[in-house]
Amino acid sequence: MDKPEKKADGVKRDEALVERLLRRVFDRMGAAVDRKLGREGDAQATFTTSRLIERMTRLIDERVREDPRRGRIAPHLMRLKVEWGTHSEAPGEAIKELEHEILAAAIDHINDARLRTLAPVNVETIVDIFTSGIAVDPGFGEFEEELKQEDEERRRASEMKVDVPTADISAPKEVRVVARATVAGETVEVPLAVRPGGRRLNVGRASDSDLYLNHPSVSKIHAALLMNRDGTLLVSDTGSTNGTFINGRRIAYGEARHLEDGDVVGFGDAEVRFRKQ
């Protein structure tokens, strides 16, 4: 009988937090960041607690796993992703207060839906160069690899039982991208597999880089590539010594930039052109 009153109190608490955060964060960020977080037509960049929590709970529901042994398993790690530059400008107490609100909302939602988790619900704040504004990304934390292996085993078992495996139409299809790299006068083509909204690819001189560029001007961990959910390829410098350039213009450390057809990307003295197949 107390549930509606509890939720009403939660809504009031959310709205009060929004007002406090907007005042405290925007006052310290200045007008430039204010415009950036509140630009017209970009709902993803609107910094309100209620919208943030709505998107988080929707993602929790989308990522619930039906486990035959453990029941319905929900993500337990809420990654609070903060846009590069915003985290350093925002008051520390405002971020902490936002973490507490997200944690409380996540626990309430998981309990109300009678879901289980593999570990206690937790919030982890990270600075993310590919995030615009602030977002929450629910995940399974240290259990991610174990769950991926379980999914792969189930997929293989399913393929052995049926002639034609059922495709997962909900997952974005992999996109093939060719990186045409010119290093020290030699040109090679490197195939890359990227998934819209998937993991980022590393660019650098380290031998395990997704795009390996063996040149002294290239840092071991030089830059990162990511394809957003709209299928646009982005590049960001991750702290290189000699810089990352698009058509000769250096991009700032931590700044994610869209790549257009025909763009020449410089990683140190190595030049790369990307094209989708």
Short mmCIF file of C-alpha atoms in Angstrom, two decimals:
data_model
loop_
_atom_site.label_atom_id
_atom_site.label_comp_id
_atom_site.label_asym_id
_atom_site.label_seq_id
_atom_site.Cartn_x
_atom_site.Cartn_y
_atom_site.Cartn_z
CA MET A 1 0.00 0.00 0.00
CA ASP A 2 2.98 2.34 0.50
CA LYS A 3 4.39 1.78 -2.98
CA PRO A 4 2.62 4.71 -4.81
CA GLU A 5 3.65 7.14 -2.08
CA LYS A 6 7.22 5.87 -2.31
CA LYS A 7 7.31 6.37 -6.08
CA ALA A 8 5.80 9.84 -5.78
CA ASP A 9 8.52 10.76 -3.31
CA GLY A 10 11.08 9.40 -5.76
CA VAL A 11 9.75 11.60 -8.56
CA LYS A 12 9.90 14.69 -6.33
CA ARG A 13 13.43 13.76 -5.31
CA ASP A 14 14.43 13.39 -8.98
CA GLU A 15 13.01 16.77 -9.95
CA ALA A 16 14.67 18.48 -6.98
CA LEU A 17 17.97 16.88 -7.90
CA VAL A 18 17.62 18.07 -11.48
CA GLU A 19 17.22 21.67 -10.36
CA ARG A 20 20.19 21.47 -8.00
CA LEU A 21 22.43 19.79 -10.55
CA LEU A 22 21.51 22.17 -13.33
CA ARG A 23 22.34 25.14 -11.12
CA ARG A 24 25.55 23.77 -9.69
CA VAL A 25 26.91 22.07 -12.80
CA PHE A 26 25.99 24.74 -15.36
CA ASP A 27 27.18 27.60 -13.15
CA ARG A 28 30.65 26.05 -13.00
CA MET A 29 30.82 24.81 -16.58
CA GLY A 30 30.06 28.18 -18.15
CA ALA A 31 27.90 29.11 -21.10
CA ALA A 32 29.81 27.05 -23.68
CA VAL A 33 29.25 23.72 -21.94
CA ASP A 34 25.71 24.80 -21.05
CA ARG A 35 24.92 25.18 -24.75
CA LYS A 36 26.65 21.93 -25.55
CA LEU A 37 24.64 19.90 -23.06
CA GLY A 38 21.36 21.64 -23.88
CA ARG A 39 21.58 22.06 -27.63
CA GLU A 40 18.22 21.97 -29.41
CA GLY A 41 16.99 18.78 -31.01
CA ASP A 42 19.49 16.51 -29.20
CA ALA A 43 17.54 14.66 -26.53
CA GLN A 44 20.57 12.50 -25.74
CA ALA A 45 22.45 15.56 -24.50
CA THR A 46 19.72 16.84 -22.17
CA PHE A 47 20.98 16.47 -18.62
CA THR A 48 17.93 15.64 -16.52
CA THR A 49 17.81 12.95 -13.89
CA SER A 50 14.34 11.71 -14.86
CA ARG A 51 15.31 11.13 -18.51
CA LEU A 52 18.60 9.58 -17.50
CA ILE A 53 16.85 7.10 -15.20
CA GLU A 54 14.15 6.34 -17.79
CA ARG A 55 16.78 5.40 -20.36
CA MET A 56 18.68 3.37 -17.76
CA THR A 57 15.66 1.31 -16.70
CA ARG A 58 14.73 0.72 -20.34
CA LEU A 59 18.25 -0.58 -21.04
CA ILE A 60 18.13 -2.79 -17.93
CA ASP A 61 14.92 -4.40 -19.22
CA GLU A 62 16.37 -4.83 -22.72
CA ARG A 63 19.46 -6.58 -21.34
CA VAL A 64 17.75 -8.97 -18.92
CA ARG A 65 18.96 -12.53 -19.54
CA GLU A 66 16.70 -15.56 -19.33
CA ASP A 67 18.95 -18.07 -17.60
CA PRO A 68 17.65 -21.66 -17.25
CA ARG A 69 19.57 -22.14 -13.99
CA ARG A 70 19.44 -18.73 -12.35
CA GLY A 71 16.19 -17.22 -13.64
CA ARG A 72 15.89 -13.70 -15.02
CA ILE A 73 19.24 -11.95 -14.58
CA ALA A 74 19.53 -8.16 -14.77
CA PRO A 75 22.70 -6.08 -15.24
CA HIS A 76 24.23 -5.03 -11.93
CA LEU A 77 26.95 -2.58 -12.99
CA MET A 78 25.61 0.86 -13.97
CA ARG A 79 28.38 2.67 -15.84
CA LEU A 80 27.76 6.40 -15.50
CA LYS A 81 29.48 7.76 -18.62
CA VAL A 82 30.37 11.44 -18.52
CA GLU A 83 31.45 13.41 -21.57
CA TRP A 84 35.12 14.37 -21.78
CA GLY A 85 35.60 17.78 -20.17
CA THR A 86 32.28 17.67 -18.31
CA HIS A 87 33.57 15.45 -15.49
CA SER A 88 36.48 17.75 -14.62
CA GLU A 89 34.19 20.80 -14.64
CA ALA A 90 31.31 19.34 -12.66
CA PRO A 91 31.33 19.68 -8.85
CA GLY A 92 32.41 16.41 -7.21
CA GLU A 93 29.47 16.45 -4.82
CA ALA A 94 27.04 16.76 -7.75
CA ILE A 95 28.47 13.65 -9.42
CA LYS A 96 28.30 11.74 -6.12
CA GLU A 97 24.69 12.79 -5.58
CA LEU A 98 23.82 11.69 -9.10
CA GLU A 99 25.52 8.32 -8.46
CA HIS A 100 23.36 7.82 -5.36
CA GLU A 101 20.15 8.64 -7.27
CA ILE A 102 21.04 6.24 -10.09
CA LEU A 103 21.92 3.48 -7.63
CA ALA A 104 18.65 3.88 -5.73
CA ALA A 105 16.60 3.94 -8.95
CA ALA A 106 18.37 0.86 -10.34
CA ILE A 107 17.86 -1.15 -7.13
CA ASP A 108 14.17 -0.15 -6.93
CA HIS A 109 13.56 -1.10 -10.56
CA ILE A 110 15.32 -4.46 -10.30
CA ASN A 111 13.47 -5.32 -7.07
CA ASP A 112 10.07 -4.20 -8.42
CA ALA A 113 10.56 -6.37 -11.53
CA ARG A 114 11.55 -9.39 -9.38
CA LEU A 115 14.89 -9.66 -11.19
CA ARG A 116 18.10 -11.22 -9.91
CA THR A 117 21.68 -10.02 -10.31
CA LEU A 118 25.02 -11.80 -10.33
CA ALA A 119 26.55 -9.25 -7.93
CA PRO A 120 25.39 -6.29 -5.82
CA VAL A 121 24.14 -3.33 -7.86
CA ASN A 122 26.84 -0.72 -8.20
CA VAL A 123 27.50 2.57 -10.03
CA GLU A 124 30.85 3.27 -11.68
CA THR A 125 31.57 6.74 -13.08
CA ILE A 126 33.90 6.88 -16.08
CA VAL A 127 34.97 9.63 -18.46
CA ASP A 128 34.09 8.53 -21.99
CA ILE A 129 35.33 10.39 -25.06
CA PHE A 130 32.54 8.99 -27.22
CA THR A 131 29.69 10.02 -24.89
CA SER A 132 27.78 13.24 -25.52
CA GLY A 133 26.59 14.72 -22.22
CA ILE A 134 25.85 12.04 -19.60
CA ALA A 135 24.57 8.48 -20.08
CA VAL A 136 24.14 5.27 -18.09
CA ASP A 137 25.22 1.96 -19.62
CA PRO A 138 24.02 -1.08 -17.61
CA GLY A 139 26.24 -4.15 -17.87
CA PHE A 140 27.34 -7.35 -16.19
CA GLY A 141 30.82 -6.15 -15.23
CA GLU A 142 33.27 -8.92 -14.41
CA PHE A 143 30.81 -11.54 -15.69
CA GLU A 144 30.70 -10.21 -19.27
CA GLU A 145 33.25 -12.70 -20.66
CA GLU A 146 31.67 -15.65 -18.84
CA LEU A 147 28.23 -14.78 -20.22
CA LYS A 148 29.61 -14.35 -23.73
CA GLN A 149 31.13 -17.82 -23.52
CA GLU A 150 27.81 -19.25 -22.33
CA ASP A 151 26.03 -17.57 -25.26
CA GLU A 152 28.59 -18.98 -27.69
CA GLU A 153 28.18 -22.49 -26.28
CA ARG A 154 24.39 -22.23 -26.60
CA ARG A 155 24.73 -20.95 -30.17
CA ARG A 156 26.96 -23.88 -31.12
CA ALA A 157 24.60 -26.36 -29.47
CA SER A 158 21.70 -24.81 -31.36
CA GLU A 159 23.54 -25.05 -34.68
CA MET A 160 24.09 -28.77 -34.12
CA LYS A 161 20.35 -29.33 -33.65
CA VAL A 162 19.01 -27.34 -36.61
CA ASP A 163 20.11 -27.09 -40.23
CA VAL A 164 19.82 -23.31 -40.47
CA PRO A 165 20.72 -21.26 -37.37
CA THR A 166 18.33 -18.50 -36.44
CA ALA A 167 19.83 -15.05 -36.94
CA ASP A 168 19.70 -12.54 -34.14
CA ILE A 169 17.87 -9.70 -35.90
CA SER A 170 18.03 -7.47 -32.83
CA ALA A 171 21.82 -7.19 -32.87
CA PRO A 172 23.36 -4.62 -35.26
CA LYS A 173 25.08 -6.27 -38.18
CA GLU A 174 28.84 -6.14 -38.44
CA VAL A 175 30.20 -3.58 -40.90
CA ARG A 176 33.33 -4.24 -42.93
CA VAL A 177 35.70 -1.29 -43.13
CA VAL A 178 38.97 -1.21 -45.04
CA ALA A 179 41.78 0.96 -43.68
CA ARG A 180 44.19 1.95 -46.45
CA ALA A 181 47.34 2.87 -44.53
CA THR A 182 50.45 4.55 -45.92
CA VAL A 183 53.43 4.17 -43.60
CA ALA A 184 56.99 5.16 -44.59
CA GLY A 185 56.05 5.15 -48.29
CA GLU A 186 54.42 1.71 -48.22
CA THR A 187 50.66 1.28 -48.56
CA VAL A 188 48.71 -1.65 -47.16
CA GLU A 189 45.01 -2.37 -46.76
CA VAL A 190 43.82 -3.63 -43.39
CA PRO A 191 40.29 -5.09 -43.07
CA LEU A 192 38.43 -4.10 -39.90
CA ALA A 193 35.17 -5.48 -38.54
CA VAL A 194 33.12 -2.92 -36.60
CA ARG A 195 29.63 -3.12 -35.16
CA PRO A 196 27.38 -0.05 -34.80
CA GLY A 197 27.24 0.79 -31.10
CA GLY A 198 29.83 -1.92 -30.40
CA ARG A 199 33.29 -1.91 -28.90
CA ARG A 200 35.97 0.60 -29.87
CA LEU A 201 39.01 -0.39 -31.92
CA ASN A 202 42.52 0.58 -30.85
CA VAL A 203 44.98 2.25 -33.22
CA GLY A 204 48.67 2.24 -32.38
CA ARG A 205 52.15 0.78 -32.53
CA ALA A 206 51.36 -1.95 -29.97
CA SER A 207 51.33 -5.31 -31.73
CA ASP A 208 47.88 -6.20 -30.38
CA SER A 209 46.24 -3.04 -31.80
CA ASP A 210 43.21 -3.55 -34.02
CA LEU A 211 44.86 -1.20 -36.51
CA TYR A 212 48.61 -1.83 -36.13
CA LEU A 213 50.81 0.98 -37.51
CA ASN A 214 54.49 0.16 -37.15
CA HIS A 215 56.16 3.57 -37.21
CA PRO A 216 58.11 5.46 -34.51
CA SER A 217 55.85 8.51 -34.85
CA VAL A 218 52.85 6.40 -33.81
CA SER A 219 52.29 5.90 -30.08
CA LYS A 220 51.72 2.42 -28.67
CA ILE A 221 48.16 3.44 -27.79
CA HIS A 222 47.59 6.31 -30.21
CA ALA A 223 43.87 6.62 -30.97
CA ALA A 224 40.51 4.86 -30.92
CA LEU A 225 37.87 4.17 -33.55
CA LEU A 226 34.17 3.67 -32.86
CA MET A 227 31.08 3.29 -35.03
CA ASN A 228 27.99 4.86 -33.47
CA ARG A 229 24.54 3.32 -33.76
CA ASP A 230 23.84 5.43 -36.85
CA GLY A 231 26.75 3.76 -38.67
CA THR A 232 29.05 6.81 -38.56
CA LEU A 233 32.73 6.14 -37.92
CA LEU A 234 34.38 8.31 -35.26
CA VAL A 235 38.02 8.76 -34.34
CA SER A 236 39.51 10.09 -31.11
CA ASP A 237 43.07 10.71 -29.94
CA THR A 238 43.81 8.82 -26.73
CA GLY A 239 46.88 10.76 -25.63
CA SER A 240 49.40 10.29 -28.45
CA THR A 241 52.74 12.06 -28.52
CA ASN A 242 52.62 13.21 -32.15
CA GLY A 243 48.91 13.80 -32.55
CA THR A 244 45.96 12.67 -34.64
CA PHE A 245 44.94 14.74 -37.66
CA ILE A 246 41.94 14.90 -40.00
CA ASN A 247 42.81 16.41 -43.37
CA GLY A 248 45.87 18.03 -41.82
CA ARG A 249 44.11 19.55 -38.81
CA ARG A 250 45.02 18.19 -35.40
CA ILE A 251 42.17 17.11 -33.16
CA ALA A 252 42.27 17.73 -29.43
CA TYR A 253 43.06 14.94 -27.00
CA GLY A 254 39.81 13.28 -25.94
CA GLU A 255 37.76 14.86 -28.76
CA ALA A 256 35.72 12.42 -30.89
CA ARG A 257 35.32 13.50 -34.53
CA HIS A 258 33.15 12.08 -37.31
CA LEU A 259 34.92 10.78 -40.40
CA GLU A 260 33.54 11.57 -43.84
CA ASP A 261 34.26 9.75 -47.10
CA GLY A 262 37.59 10.91 -48.48
CA ASP A 263 39.00 12.14 -45.17
CA VAL A 264 42.71 11.54 -44.66
CA VAL A 265 43.48 10.64 -41.05
CA GLY A 266 47.03 11.14 -39.81
CA PHE A 267 48.28 9.12 -36.86
CA GLY A 268 51.67 10.73 -36.36
CA ASP A 269 53.33 10.39 -39.79
CA ALA A 270 51.10 7.49 -40.87
CA GLU A 271 48.18 8.35 -43.15
CA VAL A 272 45.01 6.28 -43.30
CA ARG A 273 41.86 6.43 -45.41
CA PHE A 274 38.82 4.46 -44.30
CA ARG A 275 36.09 3.11 -46.56
CA LYS A 276 33.08 0.89 -45.90
CA GLN A 277 32.69 -2.21 -48.04
#
